[in-house]
């Protein structure tokens, strides 16, 4: 190939003038054609996506504003002023998203949720800590005794943080209290009280005053019981906390129970009649939980016609450490004489136990259903 003057490139016939064959490089590619209709459709799809994203962003903003507004309104309702609290404070549990959480909703969960589960040997079980509420008392009162009390005492745990009632009385069913030595008559909890994160006791009690139409607030507020991460728990501990609000200082005594299972107790009269008390405790925490008091419920008898003989218990739930025993004490009263018997039950993670005893002239069946306490 000869080169001409001026440094030009000699092109072979049919060549590209670039020194190589274009067909060898680009021959497999499709020729490019601009499709205007497809371009318009793609633009429209892109605009729809952007519009949808903008709508979603606007909805998220609107939802966030609604949540903030709902929380602000809810917090305003439970924000209060009380000289005993030294200023403003929240009188109810407030660690929730109130756009979704109903403060007044009762926990739907009941006892014995895991009683009928059969566990194999070697299965790993969730060893839970739990709380037994032992008593709720008026430690001090700014007005004179006696008083008629009604309202609620509520427990909230991390299972669902919903209301588990310990005390619940309406205005037409007050409890008369004559001194600071008397406790509120607790009728709950209806299930084991789980302790992992902090749990809460919420008090809203009033005094019925027949002389005036206005109600007097006895106590209104809440406090927390420390959860497992903030405590060292190698045994059961009895603690108490005081809440000073309104016209009183309330004192709540409770036991923190390690490695606990839930015991649901039932008592039935098999022969005769029963009048007295039924109380329960654990081996190392002798503080009694009153399960039944015939002064409040009356005589329970067993006949062959229409009575089932099942004794109506004020409370039926006790949390028991797996390393201890559950003690159920029956105190039967006949005239001026008392007869007392105690039954011991060894706790299990599921299943049940039953014992039959005679107290005086009365024959009773005591049944315990065991269950894990878990989320």
mmCIF file of N, CA and C in Angstrom, residues 57-134:
data_model
loop_
_atom_site.group_PDB
_atom_site.id
_atom_site.type_symbol
_atom_site.label_atom_id
_atom_site.label_comp_id
_atom_site.label_asym_id
_atom_site.label_seq_id
_atom_site.Cartn_x
_atom_site.Cartn_y
_atom_site.Cartn_z
ATOM 1 N N UNK A 57 -45.015 9.585 50.845
ATOM 2 C CA UNK A 57 -44.275 10.472 51.745
ATOM 3 C C UNK A 57 -45.234 11.429 52.458
ATOM 4 N N UNK A 58 -46.216 11.945 51.718
ATOM 5 C CA UNK A 58 -47.200 12.845 52.316
ATOM 6 C C UNK A 58 -48.043 12.105 53.358
ATOM 7 N N UNK A 59 -48.395 10.837 53.061
ATOM 8 C CA UNK A 59 -49.188 10.040 53.994
ATOM 9 C C UNK A 59 -48.385 9.735 55.264
ATOM 10 N N UNK A 60 -47.077 9.417 55.068
ATOM 11 C CA UNK A 60 -46.223 9.166 56.229
ATOM 12 C C UNK A 60 -46.126 10.400 57.115
ATOM 13 N N UNK A 61 -45.999 11.546 56.480
ATOM 14 C CA UNK A 61 -45.939 12.796 57.234
ATOM 15 C C UNK A 61 -47.257 13.038 57.966
ATOM 16 N N UNK A 62 -48.377 12.794 57.259
ATOM 17 C CA UNK A 62 -49.692 12.986 57.868
ATOM 18 C C UNK A 62 -49.884 12.028 59.059
ATOM 19 N N UNK A 63 -49.451 10.754 58.886
ATOM 20 C CA UNK A 63 -49.563 9.771 59.970
ATOM 21 C C UNK A 63 -48.698 10.190 61.155
ATOM 22 N N UNK A 64 -47.500 10.674 60.867
ATOM 23 C CA UNK A 64 -46.611 11.102 61.943
ATOM 24 C C UNK A 64 -47.213 12.271 62.711
ATOM 25 N N UNK A 65 -47.818 13.199 61.984
ATOM 26 C CA UNK A 65 -48.475 14.346 62.632
ATOM 27 C C UNK A 65 -49.650 13.870 63.474
ATOM 28 N N UNK A 66 -50.424 12.888 62.930
ATOM 29 C CA UNK A 66 -51.571 12.354 63.668
ATOM 30 C C UNK A 66 -51.114 11.629 64.934
ATOM 31 N N UNK A 67 -50.014 10.833 64.813
ATOM 32 C CA UNK A 67 -49.492 10.131 65.990
ATOM 33 C C UNK A 67 -49.017 11.123 67.048
ATOM 34 N N UNK A 68 -48.318 12.138 66.581
ATOM 35 C CA UNK A 68 -47.816 13.144 67.516
ATOM 36 C C UNK A 68 -48.966 13.862 68.201
ATOM 37 N N UNK A 69 -50.014 14.159 67.440
ATOM 38 C CA UNK A 69 -51.180 14.841 67.998
ATOM 39 C C UNK A 69 -51.903 13.942 69.005
ATOM 40 N N UNK A 70 -52.050 12.638 68.643
ATOM 41 C CA UNK A 70 -52.719 11.697 69.550
ATOM 42 C C UNK A 70 -51.926 11.517 70.834
ATOM 43 N N UNK A 71 -50.608 11.415 70.707
ATOM 44 C CA UNK A 71 -49.760 11.271 71.892
ATOM 45 C C UNK A 71 -49.820 12.525 72.756
ATOM 46 N N UNK A 72 -49.788 13.667 72.112
ATOM 47 C CA UNK A 72 -49.835 14.927 72.858
ATOM 48 C C UNK A 72 -51.149 15.059 73.614
ATOM 49 N N UNK A 73 -52.258 14.686 72.951
ATOM 50 C CA UNK A 73 -53.567 14.777 73.603
ATOM 51 C C UNK A 73 -53.675 13.792 74.759
ATOM 52 N N UNK A 74 -53.162 12.551 74.546
ATOM 53 C CA UNK A 74 -53.214 11.538 75.598
ATOM 54 C C UNK A 74 -52.354 11.930 76.786
ATOM 55 N N UNK A 75 -51.152 12.438 76.515
ATOM 56 C CA UNK A 75 -50.259 12.849 77.599
ATOM 57 C C UNK A 75 -50.837 14.030 78.367
ATOM 58 N N UNK A 76 -51.550 14.909 77.663
ATOM 59 C CA UNK A 76 -52.173 16.051 78.341
ATOM 60 C C UNK A 76 -53.232 15.579 79.331
ATOM 61 N N UNK A 77 -53.949 14.500 78.981
ATOM 62 C CA UNK A 77 -55.005 13.977 79.859
ATOM 63 C C UNK A 77 -54.440 13.373 81.131
ATOM 64 N N UNK A 78 -53.234 12.801 81.044
ATOM 65 C CA UNK A 78 -52.676 12.135 82.222
ATOM 66 C C UNK A 78 -51.570 12.958 82.876
ATOM 67 N N UNK A 79 -51.410 14.196 82.417
ATOM 68 C CA UNK A 79 -50.467 15.111 83.056
ATOM 69 C C UNK A 79 -51.210 15.856 84.158
ATOM 70 N N UNK A 80 -50.593 15.950 85.320
ATOM 71 C CA UNK A 80 -51.323 16.435 86.487
ATOM 72 C C UNK A 80 -50.422 17.298 87.352
ATOM 73 N N UNK A 81 -51.055 17.999 88.275
ATOM 74 C CA UNK A 81 -50.302 18.757 89.280
ATOM 75 C C UNK A 81 -50.736 18.297 90.650
ATOM 76 N N UNK A 82 -49.754 18.071 91.508
ATOM 77 C CA UNK A 82 -50.047 17.649 92.869
ATOM 78 C C UNK A 82 -48.925 18.158 93.772
ATOM 79 N N UNK A 83 -49.262 18.863 94.840
ATOM 80 C CA UNK A 83 -48.216 19.377 95.730
ATOM 81 C C UNK A 83 -47.331 18.282 96.313
ATOM 82 N N UNK A 84 -47.905 17.093 96.540
ATOM 83 C CA UNK A 84 -47.110 16.000 97.112
ATOM 84 C C UNK A 84 -46.090 15.470 96.119
ATOM 85 N N UNK A 85 -46.350 15.671 94.828
ATOM 86 C CA UNK A 85 -45.379 15.277 93.809
ATOM 87 C C UNK A 85 -44.433 16.428 93.477
ATOM 88 N N UNK A 86 -44.623 17.541 94.158
ATOM 89 C CA UNK A 86 -43.766 18.710 93.978
ATOM 90 C C UNK A 86 -43.810 19.225 92.539
ATOM 91 N N UNK A 87 -45.018 19.322 92.016
ATOM 92 C CA UNK A 87 -45.175 19.888 90.680
ATOM 93 C C UNK A 87 -45.968 18.991 89.755
ATOM 94 N N UNK A 88 -45.747 19.190 88.460
ATOM 95 C CA UNK A 88 -46.469 18.402 87.461
ATOM 96 C C UNK A 88 -45.864 17.008 87.346
ATOM 97 N N UNK A 89 -46.731 16.048 87.048
ATOM 98 C CA UNK A 89 -46.276 14.665 86.892
ATOM 99 C C UNK A 89 -47.294 13.914 86.053
ATOM 100 N N UNK A 90 -46.890 12.760 85.549
ATOM 101 C CA UNK A 90 -47.826 11.875 84.850
ATOM 102 C C UNK A 90 -48.460 10.951 85.877
ATOM 103 N N UNK A 91 -49.793 10.905 85.877
ATOM 104 C CA UNK A 91 -50.475 10.081 86.873
ATOM 105 C C UNK A 91 -50.819 8.677 86.365
ATOM 106 N N UNK A 92 -50.431 8.374 85.118
ATOM 107 C CA UNK A 92 -50.651 7.035 84.578
ATOM 108 C C UNK A 92 -49.431 6.624 83.743
ATOM 109 N N UNK A 93 -49.371 5.355 83.434
ATOM 110 C CA UNK A 93 -48.345 4.807 82.545
ATOM 111 C C UNK A 93 -48.344 5.596 81.234
ATOM 112 N N UNK A 94 -47.165 6.019 80.772
ATOM 113 C CA UNK A 94 -47.126 6.864 79.574
ATOM 114 C C UNK A 94 -46.033 6.459 78.596
ATOM 115 N N UNK A 95 -45.496 5.251 78.736
ATOM 116 C CA UNK A 95 -44.419 4.807 77.845
ATOM 117 C C UNK A 95 -44.986 3.987 76.684
ATOM 118 N N UNK A 96 -45.796 4.623 75.862
ATOM 119 C CA UNK A 96 -46.454 3.908 74.759
ATOM 120 C C UNK A 96 -46.782 4.883 73.645
ATOM 121 N N UNK A 97 -47.074 4.324 72.470
ATOM 122 C CA UNK A 97 -47.555 5.112 71.337
ATOM 123 C C UNK A 97 -49.078 5.152 71.447
ATOM 124 N N UNK A 98 -49.617 6.273 71.906
ATOM 125 C CA UNK A 98 -51.039 6.362 72.205
ATOM 126 C C UNK A 98 -51.914 6.475 70.956
ATOM 127 N N UNK A 99 -51.295 6.538 69.782
ATOM 128 C CA UNK A 99 -52.101 6.442 68.558
ATOM 129 C C UNK A 99 -52.536 4.997 68.327
ATOM 130 N N UNK A 100 -51.867 4.048 69.004
ATOM 131 C CA UNK A 100 -52.195 2.625 68.857
ATOM 132 C C UNK A 100 -52.575 1.969 70.182
ATOM 133 N N UNK A 101 -52.130 2.533 71.295
ATOM 134 C CA UNK A 101 -52.261 1.891 72.602
ATOM 135 C C UNK A 101 -53.438 2.476 73.376
ATOM 136 N N UNK A 102 -54.303 1.595 73.895
ATOM 137 C CA UNK A 102 -55.454 2.007 74.695
ATOM 138 C C UNK A 102 -55.109 1.811 76.167
ATOM 139 N N UNK A 103 -55.006 2.899 76.903
ATOM 140 C CA UNK A 103 -54.626 2.833 78.318
ATOM 141 C C UNK A 103 -55.607 2.030 79.156
ATOM 142 N N UNK A 104 -56.858 1.974 78.745
ATOM 143 C CA UNK A 104 -57.892 1.337 79.561
ATOM 144 C C UNK A 104 -58.212 -0.093 79.150
ATOM 145 N N UNK A 105 -57.519 -0.603 78.142
ATOM 146 C CA UNK A 105 -57.819 -1.956 77.661
ATOM 147 C C UNK A 105 -57.292 -3.000 78.638
ATOM 148 N N UNK A 106 -58.158 -3.941 79.006
ATOM 149 C CA UNK A 106 -57.765 -5.001 79.930
ATOM 150 C C UNK A 106 -57.010 -6.098 79.185
ATOM 151 N N UNK A 107 -56.007 -6.654 79.831
ATOM 152 C CA UNK A 107 -55.252 -7.750 79.223
ATOM 153 C C UNK A 107 -56.182 -8.936 78.970
ATOM 154 N N UNK A 108 -56.197 -9.467 77.748
ATOM 155 C CA UNK A 108 -57.085 -10.593 77.443
ATOM 156 C C UNK A 108 -56.530 -11.930 77.926
ATOM 157 N N UNK A 109 -55.286 -11.955 78.372
ATOM 158 C CA UNK A 109 -54.627 -13.215 78.720
ATOM 159 C C UNK A 109 -55.042 -13.680 80.111
ATOM 160 N N UNK A 110 -55.343 -14.966 80.210
ATOM 161 C CA UNK A 110 -55.741 -15.544 81.479
ATOM 162 C C UNK A 110 -54.690 -16.487 82.027
ATOM 163 N N UNK A 111 -55.040 -17.239 83.061
ATOM 164 C CA UNK A 111 -54.083 -18.170 83.677
ATOM 165 C C UNK A 111 -53.991 -19.477 82.898
ATOM 166 N N UNK A 112 -53.064 -20.326 83.301
ATOM 167 C CA UNK A 112 -52.937 -21.717 82.813
ATOM 168 C C UNK A 112 -52.701 -21.794 81.309
ATOM 169 N N UNK A 113 -51.997 -20.815 80.738
ATOM 170 C CA UNK A 113 -51.799 -20.806 79.291
ATOM 171 C C UNK A 113 -50.912 -21.956 78.822
ATOM 172 N N UNK A 114 -50.035 -22.457 79.715
ATOM 173 C CA UNK A 114 -49.112 -23.521 79.325
ATOM 174 C C UNK A 114 -49.271 -24.766 80.206
ATOM 175 N N UNK A 115 -50.402 -24.860 80.904
ATOM 176 C CA UNK A 115 -50.609 -25.975 81.836
ATOM 177 C C UNK A 115 -50.630 -27.320 81.133
ATOM 178 N N UNK A 116 -51.237 -27.387 79.975
ATOM 179 C CA UNK A 116 -51.434 -28.672 79.297
ATOM 180 C C UNK A 116 -50.330 -29.025 78.302
ATOM 181 N N UNK A 117 -49.265 -28.241 78.267
ATOM 182 C CA UNK A 117 -48.147 -28.546 77.374
ATOM 183 C C UNK A 117 -47.251 -29.591 78.031
ATOM 184 N N UNK A 118 -46.906 -30.628 77.290
ATOM 185 C CA UNK A 118 -46.022 -31.679 77.789
ATOM 186 C C UNK A 118 -44.601 -31.369 77.334
ATOM 187 N N UNK A 119 -43.719 -31.204 78.302
ATOM 188 C CA UNK A 119 -42.323 -30.889 78.000
ATOM 189 C C UNK A 119 -41.490 -32.163 78.115
ATOM 190 N N UNK A 120 -40.601 -32.365 77.154
ATOM 191 C CA UNK A 120 -39.711 -33.520 77.181
ATOM 192 C C UNK A 120 -38.502 -33.240 78.070
ATOM 193 N N UNK A 121 -37.944 -34.286 78.597
ATOM 194 C CA UNK A 121 -36.758 -34.150 79.430
ATOM 195 C C UNK A 121 -35.628 -33.557 78.586
ATOM 196 N N UNK A 122 -34.975 -32.565 79.109
ATOM 197 C CA UNK A 122 -33.900 -31.905 78.382
ATOM 198 C C UNK A 122 -34.350 -30.673 77.631
ATOM 199 N N UNK A 123 -35.696 -30.461 77.522
ATOM 200 C CA UNK A 123 -36.172 -29.245 76.876
ATOM 201 C C UNK A 123 -35.707 -28.025 77.671
ATOM 202 N N UNK A 124 -35.367 -26.971 76.945
ATOM 203 C CA UNK A 124 -35.014 -25.729 77.617
ATOM 204 C C UNK A 124 -36.290 -24.955 77.921
ATOM 205 N N UNK A 125 -36.391 -24.471 79.131
ATOM 206 C CA UNK A 125 -37.567 -23.740 79.553
ATOM 207 C C UNK A 125 -37.184 -22.309 79.924
ATOM 208 N N UNK A 126 -38.080 -21.421 79.675
ATOM 209 C CA UNK A 126 -37.865 -20.025 80.031
ATOM 210 C C UNK A 126 -38.123 -19.874 81.522
ATOM 211 N N UNK A 127 -37.049 -19.618 82.269
ATOM 212 C CA UNK A 127 -37.191 -19.401 83.704
ATOM 213 C C UNK A 127 -37.513 -17.934 83.943
ATOM 214 N N UNK A 128 -38.719 -17.666 84.359
ATOM 215 C CA UNK A 128 -39.185 -16.295 84.470
ATOM 216 C C UNK A 128 -39.111 -15.804 85.905
ATOM 217 N N UNK A 129 -38.847 -14.523 86.053
ATOM 218 C CA UNK A 129 -39.091 -13.862 87.329
ATOM 219 C C UNK A 129 -40.528 -13.346 87.309
ATOM 220 N N UNK A 130 -41.093 -13.187 88.487
ATOM 221 C CA UNK A 130 -42.489 -12.756 88.585
ATOM 222 C C UNK A 130 -42.661 -11.899 89.822
ATOM 223 N N UNK A 131 -43.865 -11.364 89.983
ATOM 224 C CA UNK A 131 -44.182 -10.500 91.116
ATOM 225 C C UNK A 131 -45.463 -11.000 91.786
ATOM 226 N N UNK A 132 -45.437 -11.130 93.108
ATOM 227 C CA UNK A 132 -46.646 -11.338 93.908
ATOM 228 C C UNK A 132 -46.960 -10.043 94.651
ATOM 229 N N UNK A 133 -48.115 -9.460 94.416
ATOM 230 C CA UNK A 133 -48.536 -8.278 95.170
ATOM 231 C C UNK A 133 -49.102 -8.767 96.500
ATOM 232 N N UNK A 134 -48.437 -8.395 97.585
ATOM 233 C CA UNK A 134 -48.808 -8.905 98.907
ATOM 234 C C UNK A 134 -49.883 -8.050 99.576
#
